[in-house]
Amino acid sequence: MKSFDELSKEFVAKFNTRHFPASPQSLYEPAQYFLGLGGKRIRPVMCLMGNELFDEISPDAYEVAIAIELFHNFTLIHDDIMDKAPLRRGMQTVHEKYDEPTALLSGDVMLVTAYDYINKIKLANIHKIIHVFNNTAKEVCEGQQIDMDFEKKEQVSLPDYINMISLKTSVLLAASLQMGAILGGAGDGNQGHLYEFGKNLGLAFQIQDDYLDAFGDPAKFGKQTGGDIVANKKTFLLIKAMEIGTSAQRKEISELIKTSSPDKVQNMLSIFKACGVDEAARELMAKYSEIAFQHMEDIAVMSIRKKPLEELAKFLVQRDF
Amino acid sequence: MKSFDELSKEFVAKFNTRHFPASPQSLYEPAQYFLGLGGKRIRPVMCLMGNELFDEISPDAYEVAIAIELFHNFTLIHDDIMDKAPLRRGMQTVHEKYDEPTALLSGDVMLVTAYDYINKIKLANIHKIIHVFNNTAKEVCEGQQIDMDFEKKEQVSLPDYINMISLKTSVLLAASLQMGAILGGAGDGNQGHLYEFGKNLGLAFQIQDDYLDAFGDPAKFGKQTGGDIVANKKTFLLIKAMEIGTSAQRKEISELIKTSSPDKVQNMLSIFKACGVDEAARELMAKYSEIAFQHMEDIAVMSIRKKPLEELAKFLVQRDF
């Protein structure tokens, strides 16, 4: 059984190649540029780990892992256009470095290229893999649309928020594991448990992300905290505070949102603590982590095979940075 | 053997259904809205005709035909964003009726849905179909990118122009026929001839389109002529005139491009005629038509089976409207 780091190195060695023709350069150079910005490659490695949970890693698992990473990068290029984001991993986004039409089109061609890799796998699994891949792809689009819809809304309910982060983030982690499992010959029961493991892990991770953006140690977190508060982002903390806060606290939050005073972050954090939403976030993270680990427990393979995934999960949801 | 009209009715009966889930409405309503704008559905019917050339029409040919039409509509939604087009078939484009992020995302989800339909076909053909579909999809993206690149260029060569319209328009017609043929059990030779038939027909059609925009009868053409001239579009006529015109004519064209005088169209048409590019366009159309029909001739099936495709081809390239 290989660790995340080992599999990551193996994946990167295969992925760091040119995925597109040379010409027209104006279309393919931007696509290749974006892939060159790097990333943790968590999703494709999860596909490999889901595969190794049941069998030796098959060549097809690498093809699907590459397809997953191309799909993920396609969504990032298009999300950056929609969010008008100037930077990604500290570098210019595609629409910023080139222009919007080029970013749109190089994203499109990256999605088509993802299907090229899927098309390389053995016939026996292709219907199932495309089925899971497509359902997930549509869910990720749905999550992005719902997230954009939230920006126009006064208030968002907690179940709606959980549904959104599930679609936008968790299902791709879950499906990456499941597709690896399908290629490893896992039965429906094991596939289902692995999927739920990934989904709940993703939810825990996303809520932790909201938490760390507010309460994390900037030195460890790697970026300034409070960014979500400054941007008035509807995070778990804000939504929960608007749900459980007193009417005075809710009023104060509503007024803080309208301001951009220098102590906005500090004041919002005080309200969050007074409402106890920091504690609520930690509890919910713990709850989703627990559900995730229970599903891992229920997968019918020898526990030694589960080690790398359990370690990855612990790393992802117990980081304090 | 069924005529274009018969197959068109059969296709539309299957296509005019809902292709997306109900929710989130903000994502799927715009996608379904765009499909509701209609269209001639030429490409999917060509898939059915390519299929019937070799065998009775199979259910899989309908699945691929739907995938092709969804793909075509995905490209239109995204092209409309890139071209900032307000109208499509006389109705608001998606980004105009909703907004750009929604148009981008509903296009993405339409492309994914196209692969859902491909995923329904029998395993025996799926690798081949995805291979042709993907290559064509990438070529169509390349054609759009090259077309956008042309806008920034002073001058475009004729071979570059032919390559662009081939990628942007012809290859999808060609591939639609070929995918039908693959599902009909055609051999590589017949597939190749049918592909070339569609590709050359597409080239003849596109050059005719350039010709009719300048010299067509507005009453029959259905829209005002001269639109390409007003927009300074690099059409076959303009490119060819800049190639074969005298230096005085070329200078006059360059100056006309900078103006927007009321007699711009009339003056440009006079130069086109003086250069003889109207005649050159008719000759090139005839040449591509001839090549197309030669390839049709070379397909090894009984000539009675070729009738509907030959009639469609004659209709497409001998229209004077």
XYZ file of C-alpha atoms in Angstrom:
642
model
C 0.000 0.000 0.000
C 1.350 3.350 -1.010
C 1.104 6.590 0.934
C -0.442 9.773 -0.424
C 3.015 11.213 -1.039
C 4.198 8.183 -2.976
C 1.074 8.090 -5.135
C 1.204 11.822 -5.596
C 4.737 11.569 -6.982
C 3.726 8.715 -9.281
C 0.696 10.625 -10.535
C 2.592 13.852 -11.118
C 5.236 11.966 -13.084
C 2.511 10.810 -15.485
C 0.487 14.032 -15.443
C 3.326 16.462 -16.066
C 3.348 15.975 -19.792
C 1.735 17.890 -22.603
C -1.968 17.027 -22.877
C -2.705 19.074 -25.989
C -1.494 19.459 -29.572
C 0.941 22.277 -30.389
C -1.400 24.157 -32.694
C -3.308 26.418 -32.569
C -1.042 27.741 -29.864
C -3.542 30.494 -28.989
C -5.960 27.803 -27.759
C -3.707 25.150 -26.250
C -0.952 27.238 -24.683
C -3.393 28.811 -22.167
C -4.726 25.347 -21.247
C -1.243 23.968 -20.677
C -0.230 27.141 -18.797
C -3.021 26.597 -16.281
C -2.072 22.966 -15.650
C 1.461 24.201 -15.023
C 0.266 26.256 -12.049
C 0.254 23.020 -10.099
C -2.009 22.000 -7.259
C -2.108 19.287 -4.650
C -3.629 16.763 -7.074
C -5.744 15.378 -4.228
C -8.610 14.122 -6.429
C -6.583 11.982 -8.848
C -4.570 10.515 -5.963
C -7.865 9.637 -4.256
C -8.832 7.759 -7.419
C -5.572 5.804 -7.199
C -6.101 5.156 -3.478
C -9.685 4.019 -4.086
C -8.284 1.660 -6.672
C -5.495 0.291 -4.467
C -7.954 -0.306 -1.653
C -9.270 -3.277 -3.641
C -6.496 -4.325 -5.993
C -3.105 -3.441 -7.416
C -3.317 -0.100 -9.158
C -4.402 -0.644 -12.752
C -3.273 1.430 -15.756
C -6.927 2.421 -16.240
C -6.929 4.070 -12.795
C -4.201 6.420 -14.051
C -6.262 7.305 -17.135
C -9.296 8.121 -15.002
C -7.117 9.995 -12.483
C -5.820 12.194 -15.313
C -9.384 12.743 -16.559
C -10.445 13.795 -13.039
C -7.593 16.283 -12.684
C -8.314 17.749 -16.158
C -11.988 18.042 -15.245
C -11.098 19.765 -11.958
C -8.850 22.249 -13.769
C -11.558 22.893 -16.368
C -13.931 23.872 -13.539
C -11.277 26.145 -12.007
C -10.661 27.990 -15.306
C -14.393 28.561 -15.806
C -15.019 29.412 -12.117
C -12.254 32.018 -12.297
C -14.043 33.666 -15.251
C -17.351 33.673 -13.373
C -15.777 34.957 -10.159
C -13.630 37.490 -12.060
C -10.671 36.156 -10.060
C -7.339 37.730 -11.045
C -5.118 35.139 -9.367
C -4.947 31.375 -8.892
C -2.138 29.887 -6.818
C -0.517 33.325 -6.865
C -0.357 33.429 -10.655
C -2.542 35.120 -13.254
C -5.761 33.298 -14.107
C -6.278 32.317 -17.751
C -8.802 35.048 -18.571
C -6.498 37.603 -16.928
C -3.327 36.479 -18.718
C -5.069 35.993 -22.087
C -8.731 37.026 -22.365
C -12.172 35.715 -21.439
C -13.043 34.050 -24.759
C -9.708 32.225 -24.717
C -10.248 31.089 -21.118
C -13.742 29.891 -21.938
C -12.570 27.924 -24.968
C -9.441 26.465 -23.390
C -11.639 25.262 -20.525
C -14.007 23.638 -23.006
C -11.197 21.862 -24.790
C -9.801 20.663 -21.458
C -13.139 19.039 -20.606
C -13.216 17.268 -23.980
C -9.634 16.105 -23.372
C -10.714 14.612 -20.030
C -13.066 12.325 -21.975
C -10.149 11.324 -24.230
C -8.490 9.770 -21.194
C -11.684 8.072 -20.051
C -12.015 6.661 -23.548
C -8.743 4.779 -23.067
C -10.053 2.468 -20.364
C -11.253 -1.082 -20.905
C -14.770 -1.505 -22.285
C -15.951 -3.503 -19.274
C -15.925 -0.414 -17.026
C -16.540 2.445 -19.439
C -20.325 2.733 -19.100
C -20.097 2.798 -15.289
C -17.183 5.244 -15.194
C -18.795 7.717 -17.615
C -22.025 7.436 -15.635
C -20.336 8.386 -12.341
C -18.078 10.971 -14.002
C -20.990 12.701 -15.768
C -23.317 12.722 -12.763
C -20.542 14.255 -10.715
C -19.675 16.781 -13.421
C -23.281 17.932 -13.534
C -23.421 18.151 -9.727
C -20.290 20.303 -9.661
C -21.913 22.667 -12.199
C -25.047 22.714 -10.054
C -22.982 23.566 -6.964
C -21.307 26.482 -8.735
C -24.670 27.794 -9.972
C -26.223 27.517 -6.494
C -23.187 29.272 -4.997
C -23.646 32.138 -7.475
C -27.371 32.237 -6.684
C -26.491 32.591 -2.965
C -24.663 35.860 -3.680
C -27.943 37.421 -4.766
C -29.850 36.147 -1.719
C -30.385 37.967 1.560
C -30.265 34.808 3.600
C -29.274 31.195 3.019
C -30.432 28.262 5.130
C -27.944 25.828 6.630
C -29.315 22.786 4.743
C -29.044 24.761 1.481
C -25.459 25.676 2.345
C -24.513 22.073 3.146
C -26.125 20.969 -0.120
C -24.137 23.583 -2.036
C -20.717 22.664 -0.577
C -21.558 19.011 -1.034
C -22.185 19.558 -4.755
C -19.401 22.034 -5.327
C -16.656 20.241 -3.404
C -17.496 16.919 -1.800
C -19.032 14.880 -4.602
C -15.889 15.078 -6.746
C -13.760 13.760 -3.871
C -16.328 11.012 -3.284
C -16.603 10.113 -6.976
C -12.817 10.072 -7.406
C -12.608 7.387 -4.736
C -15.600 5.528 -6.179
C -14.229 5.477 -9.725
C -10.986 4.017 -8.406
C -13.041 1.417 -6.553
C -15.054 0.529 -9.677
C -11.817 -0.088 -11.572
C -10.594 -2.179 -8.631
C -13.608 -4.461 -8.923
C -15.359 -3.285 -5.726
C -18.995 -4.277 -5.242
C -21.813 -1.767 -4.909
C -21.791 -1.892 -1.102
C -18.100 -1.087 -0.791
C -18.384 1.565 -3.498
C -21.212 3.186 -1.570
C -19.295 3.266 1.712
C -16.210 4.688 0.009
C -18.321 7.333 -1.709
C -19.896 8.360 1.597
C -16.468 8.401 3.240
C -15.282 10.877 0.598
C -18.415 12.965 0.701
C -18.456 13.388 4.474
C -14.720 13.989 4.552
C -15.272 16.738 1.973
C -17.980 18.326 4.084
C -15.756 18.251 7.180
C -12.916 19.736 5.151
C -15.037 22.557 3.735
C -16.463 23.540 7.125
C -12.959 23.430 8.536
C -11.915 25.735 5.700
C -14.610 28.228 6.706
C -13.469 27.905 10.327
C -9.776 28.395 9.584
C -10.434 31.403 7.374
C -11.875 33.064 10.484
C -10.022 31.497 13.399
C -6.930 29.898 11.869
C -3.361 30.876 12.721
C -2.256 33.019 9.747
C 1.316 31.769 10.124
C 0.173 28.168 9.691
C -2.858 28.791 7.428
C -0.629 30.391 4.821
C -2.922 33.300 4.144
C -4.423 36.221 5.993
C -7.472 35.188 8.010
C -10.771 37.068 7.806
C -10.909 37.120 3.998
C -14.380 35.583 3.940
C -15.631 38.192 6.416
C -14.220 41.059 4.374
C -15.871 39.628 1.232
C -19.196 39.044 3.071
C -19.040 35.414 1.984
C -21.934 33.280 3.180
C -19.882 30.749 5.134
C -21.041 28.200 7.675
C -20.130 30.652 10.442
C -22.173 33.536 9.066
C -25.181 31.381 8.194
C -25.158 29.637 11.565
C -24.772 32.929 13.429
C -27.773 34.357 11.592
C -29.659 31.246 12.648
C -28.764 30.953 16.329
C -27.764 34.517 17.220
C -30.012 36.741 19.341
C -31.956 39.361 17.449
C -29.436 41.973 18.670
C -26.511 39.891 17.354
C -28.256 39.310 14.028
C -28.886 43.018 13.689
C -25.245 43.769 14.460
C -24.121 41.248 11.816
C -26.445 42.790 9.207
C -24.965 46.192 9.923
C -21.365 44.944 9.919
C -21.948 43.399 6.474
C -22.772 46.827 5.082
C -19.581 48.395 6.434
C -15.952 48.037 5.511
C -14.479 49.497 8.672
C -10.967 48.403 9.732
C -12.318 46.508 12.752
C -15.014 44.683 10.741
C -13.177 41.361 10.990
C -12.476 41.753 14.714
C -16.092 42.693 15.468
C -17.519 39.866 13.394
C -15.220 37.345 15.085
C -16.420 38.580 18.488
C -20.041 38.011 17.492
C -19.224 34.576 16.060
C -17.631 33.621 19.397
C -20.461 35.123 21.417
C -22.965 33.088 19.368
C -20.824 29.999 19.784
C -20.615 29.293 16.067
C -16.885 28.537 16.383
C -17.807 25.672 18.660
C -20.715 24.701 16.373
C -18.304 24.507 13.418
C -15.902 22.270 15.344
C -18.789 20.035 16.362
C -20.101 19.715 12.826
C -16.619 18.991 11.480
C -16.265 16.279 14.101
C -19.685 14.882 13.206
C -18.905 14.625 9.481
C -15.448 13.190 10.209
C -17.022 10.555 12.425
C -19.549 9.586 9.744
C -16.718 9.406 7.218
C -14.629 7.111 9.427
C -17.650 4.933 10.169
C -18.123 4.338 6.432
C -14.421 3.539 6.094
C -14.849 1.038 8.941
C -17.734 -0.589 7.063
C -15.739 -1.247 3.892
C -15.168 -4.977 3.671
C -11.431 -5.151 3.068
C -8.571 -5.902 5.461
C -7.853 -2.929 7.687
C -4.223 -2.773 6.590
C -5.422 -1.712 3.136
C -7.302 1.228 4.650
C -4.266 2.797 6.306
C -3.228 5.288 3.579
C -6.780 6.621 3.160
C -7.257 6.916 6.914
C -3.999 8.810 7.187
C -4.953 11.150 4.365
C -8.319 11.767 6.017
C -6.715 12.545 9.370
C -4.288 14.897 7.671
C -7.089 16.690 5.820
C -9.459 17.239 8.714
C -7.104 17.614 11.623
C -4.830 20.240 10.145
C -4.719 23.438 12.150
C -3.171 25.484 9.360
C -34.909 5.198 -47.426
C -36.249 8.265 -45.718
C -35.986 11.839 -46.906
C -34.442 14.654 -44.870
C -37.908 15.921 -43.973
C -39.088 12.537 -42.727
C -35.965 11.987 -40.637
C -36.081 15.536 -39.384
C -39.623 14.973 -38.074
C -38.607 11.688 -36.451
C -35.576 13.285 -34.822
C -37.465 16.316 -33.555
C -40.115 14.023 -32.036
C -37.384 12.393 -29.952
C -35.369 15.548 -29.302
C -38.207 17.780 -28.165
C -38.210 16.493 -24.635
C -36.604 17.746 -21.471
C -32.904 16.851 -21.378
C -32.182 18.169 -17.887
C -33.396 17.768 -14.307
C -35.836 20.343 -12.906
C -33.507 21.673 -10.237
C -31.589 23.924 -9.860
C -33.857 25.793 -12.229
C -31.367 28.665 -12.481
C -28.946 26.314 -14.262
C -31.182 24.048 -16.312
C -33.944 26.417 -17.389
C -31.505 28.502 -19.506
C -30.152 25.326 -21.150
C -33.644 24.093 -22.010
C -34.646 27.603 -23.151
C -31.866 27.635 -25.718
C -32.806 24.219 -27.133
C -36.353 25.554 -27.485
C -35.158 28.207 -29.935
C -35.142 25.469 -32.544
C -32.864 25.105 -35.548
C -32.771 23.024 -38.683
C -31.265 20.025 -36.849
C -29.143 19.295 -39.952
C -26.283 17.602 -38.079
C -28.296 14.977 -36.169
C -30.300 14.164 -39.296
C -27.012 13.688 -41.150
C -26.044 11.170 -38.471
C -29.299 9.295 -39.107
C -28.779 9.477 -42.885
C -25.187 8.251 -42.540
C -26.589 5.367 -40.532
C -29.367 4.498 -42.990
C -26.918 4.545 -45.884
C -25.604 1.216 -44.574
C -28.388 -0.325 -42.520
C -31.762 0.225 -40.942
C -31.565 3.100 -38.502
C -30.464 1.798 -35.108
C -31.589 3.165 -31.726
C -27.945 4.039 -31.042
C -27.950 6.388 -34.039
C -30.666 8.403 -32.308
C -28.617 8.603 -29.099
C -25.572 9.869 -30.994
C -27.748 12.243 -33.049
C -29.054 13.783 -29.809
C -25.483 14.039 -28.474
C -24.426 15.834 -31.670
C -27.282 18.342 -31.473
C -26.550 19.007 -27.774
C -22.881 19.510 -28.588
C -23.779 21.889 -31.428
C -26.031 23.924 -29.119
C -23.319 24.003 -26.437
C -20.941 25.568 -28.982
C -23.594 28.117 -29.985
C -24.220 29.198 -26.360
C -20.490 29.652 -25.748
C -19.860 31.290 -29.164
C -22.627 33.776 -28.423
C -20.846 34.754 -25.188
C -17.526 35.178 -27.007
C -19.104 37.125 -29.885
C -21.258 39.170 -27.472
C -24.224 38.318 -29.709
C -27.560 39.640 -28.397
C -29.779 37.478 -30.603
C -29.927 33.900 -31.880
C -32.742 32.903 -34.240
C -34.388 36.234 -33.480
C -34.532 35.512 -29.738
C -32.344 36.602 -26.830
C -29.131 34.634 -26.391
C -28.615 32.890 -23.045
C -26.095 35.387 -21.640
C -28.398 38.228 -22.697
C -31.568 36.741 -21.193
C -29.817 35.534 -18.022
C -26.161 36.477 -17.509
C -22.713 35.406 -18.683
C -21.848 33.061 -15.800
C -25.185 31.277 -16.253
C -24.638 30.967 -20.006
C -21.144 29.622 -19.460
C -22.315 27.045 -16.938
C -25.449 25.944 -18.795
C -23.245 25.414 -21.863
C -20.870 23.286 -19.784
C -23.686 21.158 -18.428
C -25.076 20.710 -21.958
C -21.730 19.314 -23.129
C -21.664 16.860 -20.225
C -25.239 15.838 -21.093
C -24.161 15.126 -24.668
C -21.808 12.476 -23.269
C -24.723 11.000 -21.296
C -26.387 10.129 -24.595
C -23.185 8.730 -26.081
C -22.857 6.588 -22.974
C -26.135 4.858 -23.855
C -24.817 3.168 -26.996
C -23.610 -0.409 -27.249
C -20.105 -1.110 -25.983
C -18.922 -2.407 -29.352
C -18.942 1.088 -30.877
C -18.320 3.365 -27.914
C -14.538 3.728 -28.195
C -14.780 4.609 -31.896
C -17.684 7.017 -31.443
C -16.079 8.911 -28.548
C -12.846 9.072 -30.532
C -14.538 10.713 -33.541
C -16.792 12.869 -31.355
C -13.885 14.175 -29.263
C -11.565 14.859 -32.182
C -14.346 16.795 -33.847
C -15.211 18.674 -30.657
C -11.595 19.774 -30.304
C -11.459 20.820 -33.964
C -14.604 22.925 -33.559
C -12.986 24.684 -30.557
C -9.843 25.201 -32.644
C -11.933 26.692 -35.477
C -13.594 29.147 -33.106
C -10.237 30.171 -31.621
C -8.679 30.657 -35.077
C -11.723 32.686 -36.158
C -11.259 34.958 -33.118
C -7.541 35.233 -33.873
C -8.424 36.378 -37.417
C -10.262 39.406 -36.011
C -6.996 40.724 -34.629
C -5.088 40.150 -37.881
C -4.584 42.650 -40.692
C -4.680 39.993 -43.358
C -5.631 36.336 -43.577
C -4.480 33.939 -46.290
C -6.961 31.882 -48.272
C -5.587 28.508 -47.095
C -5.854 29.731 -43.477
C -9.441 30.794 -44.119
C -10.389 27.454 -45.677
C -8.767 25.666 -42.736
C -10.761 27.795 -40.284
C -14.177 27.209 -41.905
C -13.330 23.547 -42.258
C -12.712 23.265 -38.509
C -15.500 25.576 -37.404
C -18.239 24.220 -39.667
C -17.393 21.333 -41.966
C -15.852 18.742 -39.673
C -18.993 18.455 -37.546
C -21.137 17.789 -40.637
C -18.551 15.250 -41.792
C -18.268 13.571 -38.393
C -22.062 13.421 -37.981
C -22.271 11.379 -41.170
C -19.270 9.262 -40.167
C -20.640 8.438 -36.718
C -23.886 7.303 -38.338
C -21.831 5.158 -40.701
C -19.822 3.620 -37.854
C -23.057 2.598 -36.134
C -24.277 1.203 -39.467
C -21.270 -1.082 -39.670
C -19.511 0.746 -42.523
C -15.877 -0.104 -43.231
C -13.054 2.423 -43.018
C -13.096 3.118 -46.772
C -16.783 3.968 -46.893
C -16.490 5.972 -43.670
C -13.657 7.989 -45.202
C -15.582 8.777 -48.382
C -18.662 9.786 -46.413
C -16.556 12.005 -44.156
C -14.981 13.729 -47.175
C -18.417 14.113 -48.765
C -19.618 15.951 -45.642
C -16.471 18.019 -45.274
C -16.435 19.255 -48.871
C -20.167 19.846 -48.810
C -19.627 21.961 -45.693
C -16.905 23.985 -47.414
C -19.138 24.574 -50.473
C -21.975 25.569 -48.158
C -19.864 28.030 -46.154
C -18.439 29.733 -49.261
C -21.958 29.924 -50.658
C -22.992 31.547 -47.381
C -20.296 34.210 -47.823
C -21.448 34.677 -51.440
C -25.141 34.986 -50.593
C -24.479 37.454 -47.778
C -23.061 39.760 -50.460
C -24.904 38.846 -53.650
C -28.023 36.961 -52.504
C -31.573 38.099 -53.123
C -32.668 39.537 -49.752
C -36.252 38.394 -50.396
C -35.111 34.777 -50.750
C -32.073 34.914 -48.402
C -34.309 35.889 -45.482
C -32.007 38.611 -44.208
C -30.496 41.858 -45.411
C -27.444 41.279 -47.598
C -24.170 43.077 -46.979
C -24.031 42.301 -43.258
C -20.542 40.788 -43.526
C -19.313 43.884 -45.379
C -20.733 46.231 -42.751
C -19.064 44.157 -40.015
C -15.743 43.991 -41.929
C -15.890 40.205 -41.656
C -12.995 38.398 -43.281
C -15.027 36.348 -45.748
C -13.876 34.410 -48.784
C -14.798 37.400 -50.960
C -12.748 39.918 -48.985
C -9.749 37.632 -48.600
C -9.779 36.648 -52.272
C -10.181 40.299 -53.397
C -7.157 41.281 -51.289
C -5.281 38.473 -53.006
C -6.203 38.995 -56.664
C -7.237 42.686 -56.760
C -5.008 45.323 -58.356
C -3.065 47.470 -55.921
C -5.593 50.278 -56.534
C -8.490 47.939 -55.689
C -6.728 46.654 -52.584
C -6.101 50.210 -51.448
C -9.767 51.079 -52.029
C -10.854 48.043 -49.979
C -8.531 48.984 -47.098
C -10.024 52.462 -47.063
C -13.613 51.235 -47.309
C -13.023 48.988 -44.284
C -12.202 52.049 -42.188
C -15.397 53.875 -43.169
C -19.028 53.305 -42.331
C -20.507 55.414 -45.110
C -24.021 54.551 -46.365
C -22.672 53.367 -49.735
C -19.951 51.163 -48.176
C -21.785 47.957 -49.138
C -22.501 49.134 -52.686
C -18.906 50.241 -53.233
C -17.459 47.023 -51.831
C -19.748 44.929 -54.020
C -18.570 46.878 -57.073
C -14.948 46.125 -56.249
C -15.763 42.453 -55.594
C -17.350 42.244 -59.041
C -14.531 44.158 -60.716
C -12.022 41.746 -59.157
C -14.155 38.807 -60.235
C -14.338 37.302 -56.725
C -18.072 36.628 -57.210
C -17.150 34.326 -60.061
C -14.234 32.891 -58.046
C -16.634 32.047 -55.192
C -19.039 30.289 -57.552
C -16.155 28.325 -59.052
C -14.817 27.248 -55.663
C -18.303 26.233 -54.497
C -18.659 24.161 -57.643
C -15.237 22.605 -57.077
C -15.991 21.544 -53.495
C -19.447 20.291 -54.523
C -17.884 18.207 -57.253
C -15.352 16.689 -54.854
C -18.181 15.948 -52.415
C -20.263 14.183 -55.057
C -17.240 12.222 -56.271
C -16.760 10.856 -52.751
C -20.466 9.984 -52.597
C -20.052 8.171 -55.911
C -17.159 6.173 -54.449
C -19.135 4.831 -51.493
C -19.711 1.139 -52.089
C -23.459 0.841 -51.538
C -26.310 0.618 -54.038
C -27.030 4.012 -55.576
C -30.668 3.909 -54.486
C -29.469 4.212 -50.857
C -27.587 7.416 -51.695
C -30.627 9.298 -52.998
C -31.653 11.125 -49.767
C -28.104 12.346 -49.064
C -27.625 13.454 -52.662
C -30.893 15.350 -52.534
C -29.948 17.023 -49.257
C -26.580 17.992 -50.722
C -28.165 19.478 -53.855
C -30.601 21.385 -51.682
C -27.817 22.754 -49.478
C -25.432 23.929 -52.175
C -27.786 24.903 -54.955
C -30.080 27.153 -52.984
C -30.214 30.727 -54.256
C -31.782 32.097 -51.084
